[in-house]
Coordinates of C-alpha atoms (C1' of nucleotides) in Angstrom, one line a residue:
Chain S
M162 CA -0.2 0.1 0.1
A163 CA 2.1 2.7 -1.4
E164 CA -0.5 5.7 -0.6
H165 CA 0.4 5.3 3.0
D166 CA 2.6 8.2 3.1
I167 CA 0.3 10.5 1.5
P168 CA -0.4 13.6 3.8
R169 CA -3.6 14.0 5.2
A170 CA -4.1 17.4 3.8
T171 CA -3.9 16.0 0.5
A172 CA -6.1 13.0 1.0
K173 CA -8.8 15.5 2.0
R174 CA -8.1 17.5 -1.1
L175 CA -8.6 14.5 -3.5
P176 CA -12.6 14.4 -4.0
I177 CA -12.4 17.9 -4.5
Y178 CA -9.9 17.5 -7.5
Y179 CA -11.8 14.3 -8.7
R180 CA -15.4 16.4 -8.7
Y181 CA -13.8 19.0 -10.5
L182 CA -12.1 17.1 -13.2
K183 CA -15.6 15.6 -13.6
L184 CA -17.0 18.9 -14.5
L185 CA -14.2 19.4 -16.9
L186 CA -14.8 16.3 -18.3
D187 CA -18.5 16.8 -19.0
A188 CA -17.5 20.1 -20.5
G189 CA -15.5 18.2 -23.0
T190 CA -12.2 19.8 -21.6
T191 CA -9.2 17.4 -22.6
R192 CA -6.7 18.9 -21.1
V193 CA -5.7 21.1 -17.7
S194 CA -3.0 23.1 -16.2
S195 CA -2.4 23.5 -12.5
N196 CA -3.0 26.8 -12.8
E197 CA -6.3 26.8 -14.0
L198 CA -7.0 23.8 -11.6
S199 CA -5.9 26.4 -8.8
D200 CA -8.7 29.1 -10.5
A201 CA -11.2 26.8 -9.8
V202 CA -10.5 24.9 -6.7
K203 CA -8.6 27.7 -5.0
F204 CA -5.4 26.1 -3.5
D205 CA -2.1 27.2 -4.8
A206 CA -0.9 25.6 -7.8
A207 CA 2.3 24.4 -6.4
T208 CA 0.1 22.6 -3.5
I209 CA -1.9 20.9 -6.5
R210 CA 1.3 19.9 -8.2
R211 CA 2.7 18.5 -5.3
D212 CA -0.4 16.6 -4.6
F213 CA -0.5 15.0 -7.6
S214 CA 3.2 14.2 -7.8
Y215 CA 2.6 11.9 -4.6
F216 CA 0.9 9.4 -6.9
G217 CA 3.9 9.6 -9.8
A218 CA 4.3 11.9 -12.5
L219 CA 0.7 12.4 -14.0
G220 CA 1.1 15.2 -16.2
K221 CA 3.2 16.2 -19.1
R222 CA 5.9 19.1 -18.8
G223 CA 4.9 22.0 -21.0
Y224 CA 1.4 20.5 -21.8
G225 CA -0.2 20.0 -18.3
Y226 CA -2.6 16.9 -17.6
D227 CA -4.9 15.0 -19.2
V228 CA -8.3 15.1 -17.7
K229 CA -9.5 11.9 -18.7
A230 CA -6.7 10.0 -17.5
L231 CA -6.3 12.1 -14.2
M232 CA -9.8 11.5 -13.4
T233 CA -9.6 8.1 -14.3
F234 CA -6.5 7.4 -11.9
F235 CA -8.2 9.4 -8.9
G236 CA -11.5 7.6 -9.4
E237 CA -9.6 4.4 -8.6
I238 CA -7.7 5.9 -6.0
L239 CA -11.1 6.9 -4.1
N240 CA -12.7 3.5 -5.0
Q241 CA -15.3 4.7 -7.2
D242 CA -16.3 1.6 -8.8
T243 CA -17.5 0.2 -5.8
L244 CA -20.4 1.6 -3.7
A245 CA -20.3 2.0 -0.2
S246 CA -23.4 1.5 2.0
V247 CA -24.0 4.1 4.4
A248 CA -26.6 4.2 7.5
L249 CA -28.3 7.3 8.7
V250 CA -28.9 7.3 12.5
G251 CA -31.4 9.8 13.6
V252 CA -34.0 10.8 11.2
G253 CA -34.7 14.4 12.4
N254 CA -34.5 17.5 10.6
L255 CA -30.8 17.4 9.8
G256 CA -31.2 13.5 8.7
Q257 CA -34.4 14.1 6.5
A258 CA -32.1 16.7 4.7
L259 CA -29.5 14.3 4.4
L260 CA -31.7 11.2 3.3
N261 CA -32.8 13.9 0.2
F262 CA -29.4 15.2 -0.1
N263 CA -28.4 12.1 -2.5
F264 CA -24.9 11.6 -2.0
H265 CA -24.8 8.9 -4.7
Q266 CA -25.2 11.5 -7.4
S267 CA -21.7 12.7 -6.8
S268 CA -20.1 10.1 -4.8
N269 CA -19.6 6.6 -4.4
A270 CA -21.9 6.1 -1.2
R271 CA -25.4 5.6 -0.8
I272 CA -27.6 5.8 2.4
S273 CA -29.4 2.1 2.6
A274 CA -30.6 2.3 5.8
A275 CA -32.1 4.7 8.3
F276 CA -32.7 4.2 12.0
D277 CA -34.8 6.3 14.3
I278 CA -37.1 5.8 17.7
N279 CA -40.1 7.8 16.1
E280 CA -42.7 5.1 15.9
D281 CA -44.3 7.6 13.2
I282 CA -41.6 6.9 10.6
V283 CA -40.2 3.5 11.8
N284 CA -41.0 0.9 9.0
T285 CA -41.6 3.7 6.5
I286 CA -39.5 4.6 3.4
Q287 CA -38.2 8.1 3.7
A288 CA -36.8 9.5 0.3
G289 CA -36.3 5.8 -0.7
V290 CA -34.2 4.7 2.1
P291 CA -36.2 2.0 4.9
V292 CA -36.5 3.3 8.1
Y293 CA -35.7 0.9 10.9
S294 CA -36.2 1.0 14.8
L295 CA -32.6 1.6 16.7
D296 CA -33.5 -1.8 18.0
D297 CA -32.5 -3.2 14.4
L298 CA -29.2 -1.3 14.6
E299 CA -27.1 -4.1 14.7
K300 CA -28.7 -6.7 13.0
Q301 CA -29.1 -4.3 10.1
I302 CA -25.6 -3.2 9.9
S303 CA -24.2 -6.5 10.1
D304 CA -26.3 -8.0 7.3
Q305 CA -26.1 -5.0 5.1
R306 CA -22.5 -5.0 5.5
I307 CA -22.6 -1.2 6.5
D308 CA -19.1 0.2 7.4
V309 CA -20.2 4.0 7.6
A310 CA -22.5 5.7 9.8
I311 CA -23.7 9.6 9.5
L312 CA -25.0 10.2 13.2
T313 CA -27.5 13.1 13.5
V314 CA -28.9 12.1 16.9
P315 CA -29.3 14.3 19.9
A316 CA -26.2 14.9 21.9
P317 CA -27.1 13.2 25.0
V318 CA -27.4 9.8 23.2
A319 CA -24.7 10.1 20.8
Q320 CA -21.8 8.5 22.5
D321 CA -24.0 5.5 23.3
L322 CA -24.9 5.2 19.7
A323 CA -21.0 5.8 18.6
N324 CA -20.6 2.7 20.9
R325 CA -23.0 0.5 19.8
L326 CA -22.2 1.3 16.0
A327 CA -18.6 0.5 16.7
K328 CA -19.4 -2.6 18.4
A329 CA -21.7 -3.5 15.4
G330 CA -18.7 -3.2 13.0
V331 CA -18.8 0.2 11.6
H332 CA -15.7 1.6 10.3
G333 CA -16.6 5.5 10.1
I334 CA -18.7 7.8 11.4
L335 CA -19.9 11.0 10.2
N336 CA -20.6 12.7 13.2
F337 CA -22.9 15.9 13.2
T338 CA -23.1 16.1 16.9
P339 CA -21.4 18.5 18.6
L340 CA -20.0 16.1 21.0
R341 CA -16.2 14.9 20.6
L342 CA -16.9 11.0 20.4
D343 CA -14.8 8.3 22.3
V344 CA -14.3 5.7 19.9
P345 CA -12.2 2.7 19.4
S346 CA -9.2 3.0 17.4
D347 CA -10.1 1.1 14.6
V348 CA -13.1 3.5 13.9
R349 CA -12.6 7.0 12.2
V350 CA -14.5 9.9 13.2
Q351 CA -15.0 13.0 10.9
N352 CA -16.5 15.7 12.6
V353 CA -19.2 18.4 11.0
D354 CA -19.8 20.6 13.7
L355 CA -22.1 23.3 11.9
T356 CA -22.3 26.0 15.1
N357 CA -18.8 25.3 15.3
E358 CA -18.6 26.4 11.6
L359 CA -20.7 29.3 11.8
Q360 CA -19.0 30.4 15.2
T361 CA -15.6 30.3 13.9
L362 CA -16.9 32.5 10.8
L363 CA -18.1 35.2 12.9
Y364 CA -15.5 35.1 15.3
F365 CA -13.0 35.5 11.9
I366 CA -15.3 38.3 10.9
N367 CA -15.4 40.0 14.0
N368 CA -11.8 39.8 14.3
F369 CA -10.1 40.4 11.0
G370 CA -10.9 41.0 7.3
G371 CA -12.1 38.7 4.8
A372 CA -9.9 35.7 2.8
E373 CA -10.7 31.9 3.4
A374 CA -10.9 30.7 7.2
Chain U
M118 CA -6.5 44.2 18.4
A119 CA -4.1 42.1 20.2
E120 CA -6.1 39.0 19.0
H121 CA -4.2 39.4 15.3
D122 CA -1.4 36.8 16.4
I123 CA -3.7 34.4 17.3
P124 CA -3.3 31.2 15.3
R125 CA -6.0 30.2 12.9
A126 CA -6.0 26.7 14.6
T127 CA -6.6 28.2 17.9
A128 CA -9.5 30.4 16.6
K129 CA -11.3 27.4 15.5
R130 CA -11.1 25.5 18.6
L131 CA -12.4 28.5 20.7
P132 CA -16.2 27.7 19.9
I133 CA -15.9 24.1 20.9
Y134 CA -14.0 25.3 24.2
Y135 CA -16.7 27.6 24.8
R136 CA -19.3 24.9 24.5
Y137 CA -17.8 22.5 26.5
L138 CA -17.1 25.1 29.3
K139 CA -21.2 25.9 29.3
L140 CA -21.8 22.3 29.5
L141 CA -19.5 22.0 32.7
L142 CA -21.0 25.1 34.4
D143 CA -24.7 23.8 33.9
A144 CA -23.2 20.7 35.3
G145 CA -21.9 22.9 38.3
T146 CA -18.3 22.2 37.9
T147 CA -16.3 24.9 39.2
R148 CA -12.7 24.2 38.2
V149 CA -11.2 22.2 35.2
S150 CA -7.5 21.4 34.4
S151 CA -6.2 21.0 31.1
N152 CA -6.3 17.2 31.1
E153 CA -9.7 16.7 32.0
L154 CA -10.8 19.2 28.8
S155 CA -8.5 16.9 26.8
D156 CA -10.5 13.9 27.4
A157 CA -13.6 16.2 26.5
V158 CA -12.8 17.7 23.3
K159 CA -9.7 15.2 22.2
F160 CA -7.3 17.9 21.6
D161 CA -3.9 17.3 23.3
A162 CA -3.8 18.8 26.9
A163 CA -0.5 20.9 25.8
T164 CA -2.5 22.3 22.5
I165 CA -5.1 23.5 25.0
R166 CA -2.6 25.1 27.5
R167 CA -0.8 26.6 24.5
D168 CA -4.3 27.9 22.7
F169 CA -5.3 29.5 26.4
S170 CA -2.0 31.0 26.9
Y171 CA -2.4 33.3 23.6
F172 CA -5.0 35.3 25.7
G173 CA -2.7 35.4 29.0
A174 CA -2.2 33.3 32.1
L175 CA -6.1 32.4 32.5
G176 CA -5.5 29.5 35.1
K177 CA -3.7 28.8 38.1
R178 CA -0.6 26.7 38.5
G179 CA -1.5 23.4 40.5
Y180 CA -5.2 24.1 40.5
G181 CA -6.4 24.3 36.8
Y182 CA -9.2 26.8 35.5
D183 CA -12.0 28.6 37.0
V184 CA -14.7 27.3 34.8
K185 CA -16.9 30.4 35.0
A186 CA -14.1 32.8 34.8
L187 CA -12.9 31.0 31.4
M188 CA -16.2 31.0 30.1
T189 CA -17.1 34.3 30.6
F190 CA -13.8 35.1 29.0
F191 CA -14.2 33.2 25.9
G192 CA -17.8 34.4 25.6
E193 CA -16.3 37.9 25.1
I194 CA -13.7 37.0 22.8
L195 CA -16.6 35.3 20.8
N196 CA -18.6 38.1 21.1
Q197 CA -21.4 36.3 23.0
D198 CA -23.2 39.3 24.0
T199 CA -24.1 40.5 20.3
L200 CA -26.5 38.7 18.6
A201 CA -25.9 38.1 14.7
S202 CA -28.2 38.2 12.1
V203 CA -28.0 35.5 9.5
A204 CA -29.8 35.0 6.0
L205 CA -30.3 31.8 4.7
V206 CA -29.9 31.9 0.8
G207 CA -31.9 28.5 -0.6
V208 CA -34.5 27.0 1.1
G209 CA -34.3 23.5 -0.2
N210 CA -33.7 20.3 1.7
L211 CA -30.8 21.0 3.4
G212 CA -31.9 25.1 3.9
Q213 CA -35.0 23.7 5.6
A214 CA -33.2 21.7 7.8
L215 CA -30.8 24.5 8.9
L216 CA -33.7 26.9 9.4
N217 CA -34.7 24.2 12.3
F218 CA -31.5 23.5 13.3
N219 CA -31.5 26.6 15.8
F220 CA -28.2 28.0 15.9
H221 CA -29.7 30.4 18.2
Q222 CA -29.8 28.1 21.0
S223 CA -26.1 27.3 21.1
S224 CA -24.7 30.2 19.9
N225 CA -24.7 34.1 19.1
A226 CA -26.3 33.9 15.9
R227 CA -29.8 33.5 14.5
I228 CA -31.3 33.2 11.2
S229 CA -33.4 36.2 10.4
A230 CA -34.5 35.9 6.8
A231 CA -34.5 33.3 4.2
F232 CA -34.6 33.8 0.4
D233 CA -35.8 31.5 -2.4
I234 CA -37.3 31.4 -6.0
N235 CA -39.9 28.9 -5.0
E236 CA -43.1 30.8 -5.0
D237 CA -44.8 28.5 -2.8
I238 CA -42.8 29.4 -0.1
V239 CA -41.9 33.2 -0.7
N240 CA -43.8 35.4 1.9
T241 CA -44.6 32.3 4.2
I242 CA -43.0 32.0 7.4
Q243 CA -40.7 28.6 7.9
A244 CA -39.7 27.6 11.3
G245 CA -40.3 30.9 12.6
V246 CA -38.2 32.8 9.8
P247 CA -39.9 34.9 7.0
V248 CA -38.9 33.7 3.4
Y249 CA -38.4 36.3 0.7
S250 CA -38.2 36.5 -2.9
L251 CA -34.5 36.4 -4.2
D252 CA -35.4 39.7 -5.7
D253 CA -35.3 41.2 -2.2
L254 CA -32.0 40.0 -1.3
E255 CA -30.2 43.1 -1.5
K256 CA -32.9 45.2 0.3
Q257 CA -33.3 43.1 3.1
I258 CA -29.6 42.5 3.8
S259 CA -29.1 46.1 3.8
D260 CA -32.5 46.9 5.8
Q261 CA -31.6 43.9 8.4
R262 CA -28.1 44.7 8.6
I263 CA -27.2 40.9 7.7
D264 CA -23.4 40.2 7.6
V265 CA -23.4 36.8 7.2
A266 CA -25.2 34.1 4.7
I267 CA -25.9 30.6 4.4
L268 CA -25.6 29.5 1.1
T269 CA -27.7 26.3 0.3
V270 CA -28.5 26.7 -3.4
P271 CA -27.9 24.6 -6.4
A272 CA -24.2 24.8 -7.7
P273 CA -25.0 26.5 -11.0
V274 CA -26.5 29.5 -9.4
A275 CA -24.2 29.5 -6.7
Q276 CA -21.2 32.0 -7.8
D277 CA -23.9 34.5 -9.0
L278 CA -25.7 34.5 -5.5
A279 CA -22.0 34.7 -3.8
N280 CA -21.5 37.9 -6.1
R281 CA -24.7 39.5 -5.2
L282 CA -24.1 38.8 -1.5
A283 CA -21.0 40.1 -1.5
K284 CA -21.9 43.3 -3.0
A285 CA -25.1 43.4 -0.7
G286 CA -22.4 44.0 1.9
V287 CA -22.0 40.1 3.6
H288 CA -18.8 39.7 5.0
G289 CA -19.0 36.2 5.6
I290 CA -20.7 32.9 3.4
L291 CA -21.0 29.4 5.0
N292 CA -20.9 27.8 1.6
F293 CA -22.7 24.5 1.3
T294 CA -22.1 24.5 -2.1
P295 CA -19.8 22.0 -3.6
L296 CA -18.1 25.2 -5.5
R297 CA -15.3 27.0 -4.4
L298 CA -16.6 30.5 -4.2
D299 CA -14.8 33.5 -5.9
V300 CA -15.3 36.5 -3.7
P301 CA -13.5 39.9 -2.7
S302 CA -10.8 39.8 0.2
D303 CA -12.9 41.2 2.5
V304 CA -15.4 38.5 2.4
R305 CA -14.8 35.3 4.1
V306 CA -15.8 32.0 3.1
Q307 CA -16.5 28.9 5.2
N308 CA -16.9 25.6 3.1
V309 CA -18.8 22.8 4.4
D310 CA -18.7 20.2 1.9
L311 CA -20.9 17.4 2.9
T312 CA -19.8 15.0 -0.1
N313 CA -16.3 15.9 0.6
E314 CA -16.6 15.0 4.1
L315 CA -18.0 11.6 3.4
Q316 CA -15.7 10.8 0.6
T317 CA -12.5 11.6 2.7
L318 CA -14.1 9.3 5.7
L319 CA -14.3 6.9 2.9
Y320 CA -11.0 7.2 1.5
F321 CA -9.4 7.0 5.0
I322 CA -11.3 4.0 5.9
N323 CA -10.3 2.2 2.6
N324 CA -6.7 3.0 3.0
F325 CA -5.8 3.2 6.3
G326 CA -7.3 1.9 9.8
G327 CA -9.1 4.4 12.5
A328 CA -8.2 7.3 14.3
E329 CA -9.5 10.9 13.5
A330 CA -9.5 12.5 10.2
Chain K
dG275 C1' 3.8 27.2 58.4
dC276 C1' 6.1 23.5 55.8
dC277 C1' 6.0 19.9 52.5
dC278 C1' 4.0 18.0 48.9
dT279 C1' 0.8 17.0 45.0
dT280 C1' -0.7 19.2 41.1
dA281 C1' -1.2 21.5 36.8
dT282 C1' 0.0 25.7 34.5
dG283 C1' 3.0 28.6 31.1
dT284 C1' 6.2 28.1 27.9
dG285 C1' 11.2 27.4 25.7
dA286 C1' 12.8 23.9 22.9
dA287 C1' 11.9 20.3 19.5
dC288 C1' 9.6 18.1 16.4
dT289 C1' 6.4 17.5 12.4
dA290 C1' 3.3 18.7 9.0
dA291 C1' 2.0 21.4 5.3
dA292 C1' 2.7 25.3 2.0
dT293 C1' 5.1 28.1 -1.0
dA294 C1' 8.8 29.5 -4.1
dA295 C1' 12.0 28.7 -7.4
dC296 C1' 13.7 26.6 -11.3
dA297 C1' 15.8 22.8 -14.0
dA298 C1' 14.1 19.6 -17.1
dT299 C1' 10.9 18.4 -20.6
dT300 C1' 7.4 18.4 -23.7
dG301 C1' 4.5 20.3 -27.3
dT302 C1' 4.2 23.9 -30.9
dT303 C1' 5.4 27.1 -34.5
dT304 C1' 8.6 28.7 -37.8
Chain A
dA136 C1' 15.0 20.7 -37.1
dA137 C1' 15.8 24.6 -34.3
dA138 C1' 13.9 27.9 -31.4
dC139 C1' 10.1 29.2 -28.3
dA140 C1' 6.6 29.1 -24.9
dA141 C1' 4.5 26.7 -21.7
dT142 C1' 4.2 23.9 -17.7
dT143 C1' 5.7 19.9 -14.9
dG144 C1' 8.3 17.7 -11.1
dT145 C1' 10.9 18.5 -7.4
dT146 C1' 14.5 20.5 -3.9
dA147 C1' 15.1 24.1 -1.2
dT148 C1' 12.5 27.3 2.4
dT149 C1' 9.3 29.0 5.0
dT150 C1' 5.5 29.0 7.8
dA151 C1' 2.2 26.6 11.1
dG152 C1' 1.0 23.8 14.3
dT153 C1' 1.7 20.2 17.8
dT154 C1' 3.7 17.8 21.4
dC155 C1' 7.4 17.5 24.7
dA156 C1' 9.4 18.3 29.4
dC157 C1' 10.0 20.7 32.8
dA158 C1' 10.9 24.9 36.0
dT159 C1' 7.4 27.3 38.4
dA160 C1' 3.8 28.6 40.9
dA161 C1' -0.5 27.3 43.5
dG162 C1' -3.3 24.6 46.7
dG163 C1' -4.1 21.5 50.5
dG164 C1' -3.0 18.5 54.1
dC165 C1' -0.7 17.7 58.4

DNA sequence: GCCCTTATGTGAACTAAATAACAATTGTTT
DNA sequence: AAACAATTGTTATTTAGTTCACATAAGGGC
């Protein structure tokens, strides 16, 4: 596994590159330079070239990168050929919105099961996704070989559910809860803290000028 | 403005500290150490101490930090006394969810106006927030002295709306669009890219083990 | 009031990431 | 086929952030 020495920061940018390359390809563009990419995704051109170089020499000097080849390459790295099944835990406002969000359209993931305690929606289909009782969490996760969960539950029950998810064999949690979860070391947590994003933005605005945060 | 030399990374953690301190205070805790905080928020204790030290000597050696004093202090830094008015641009699935999200409860921000083109909801109240036509964007932003916008519109119109928002005097945009926006240098953009978060999580899971991303 | 324990605040070391700068190489034009 | 223009890949540099490690100071017990 040669990808082991790819910097975290680079890994986080890969999906962004991939998405933009797809756009270019759809628009019929065949070649692109690091400078053009830089304009679009707002990372320094040198950063982009370095990111790419971790995977070998993907471009041609004096020419740039071949859009299709590059996209195919990143597609493989991002496992675009295999569809990941994702569980949505907590079908409240945000959960509902994420069900409708349709990750599938723009990524290799699909929400294939949702869980809640609300009897009104348990055993219904929401936005094409079956909603199960939380009691069935472990069974469904295992049956459907789900290894990523999106956690959109109230804070007080978040840690408990994280424990159950981890025990059930989930390897990643996209955590919309304000809580910083405790998980075993083989589970990866990605925090999406909306209040924090907004607060941080406000802080920067109040204390400094503009520019990217 | 002494805060000018506070690292970006520190600034991003401030709201997290603040929230956790509030929790502690509500629970009646009067003192806390960097180690206890570390357990809760999952940043290294040394990082926490250094973060705090940018604002002076807030703790007592051998004792720790006074929860109430610390919270008050951070509250001021985060401008918790002034309520920021926020506009929500785009009342789709995600927009609706954010309207119900109630930032107000846990932060100093409140969505005070929403905008959409959908005639069915224009001039209605959604989750307590008036929905205006996009035609009124400039006027309302100016009248209500809104300086932050949450952008939850389809990608194709995102840049155009960002332009209008910037021109209307907004200083910050919380961008839920996959597009990397072009804005004047006095406007700050905070990107929340849900697809990217999920994709990144998947990449890490597929290529390495667990731990924080 | 003295000793011991605890936990801060910070200088120094380390690690990660971004940027600059340019030689090397390719395509294109004449 | 030679000269030119463009753009990569990478070495070196700079910047940012994290962590270590410990002297310093405060509180609490005896």
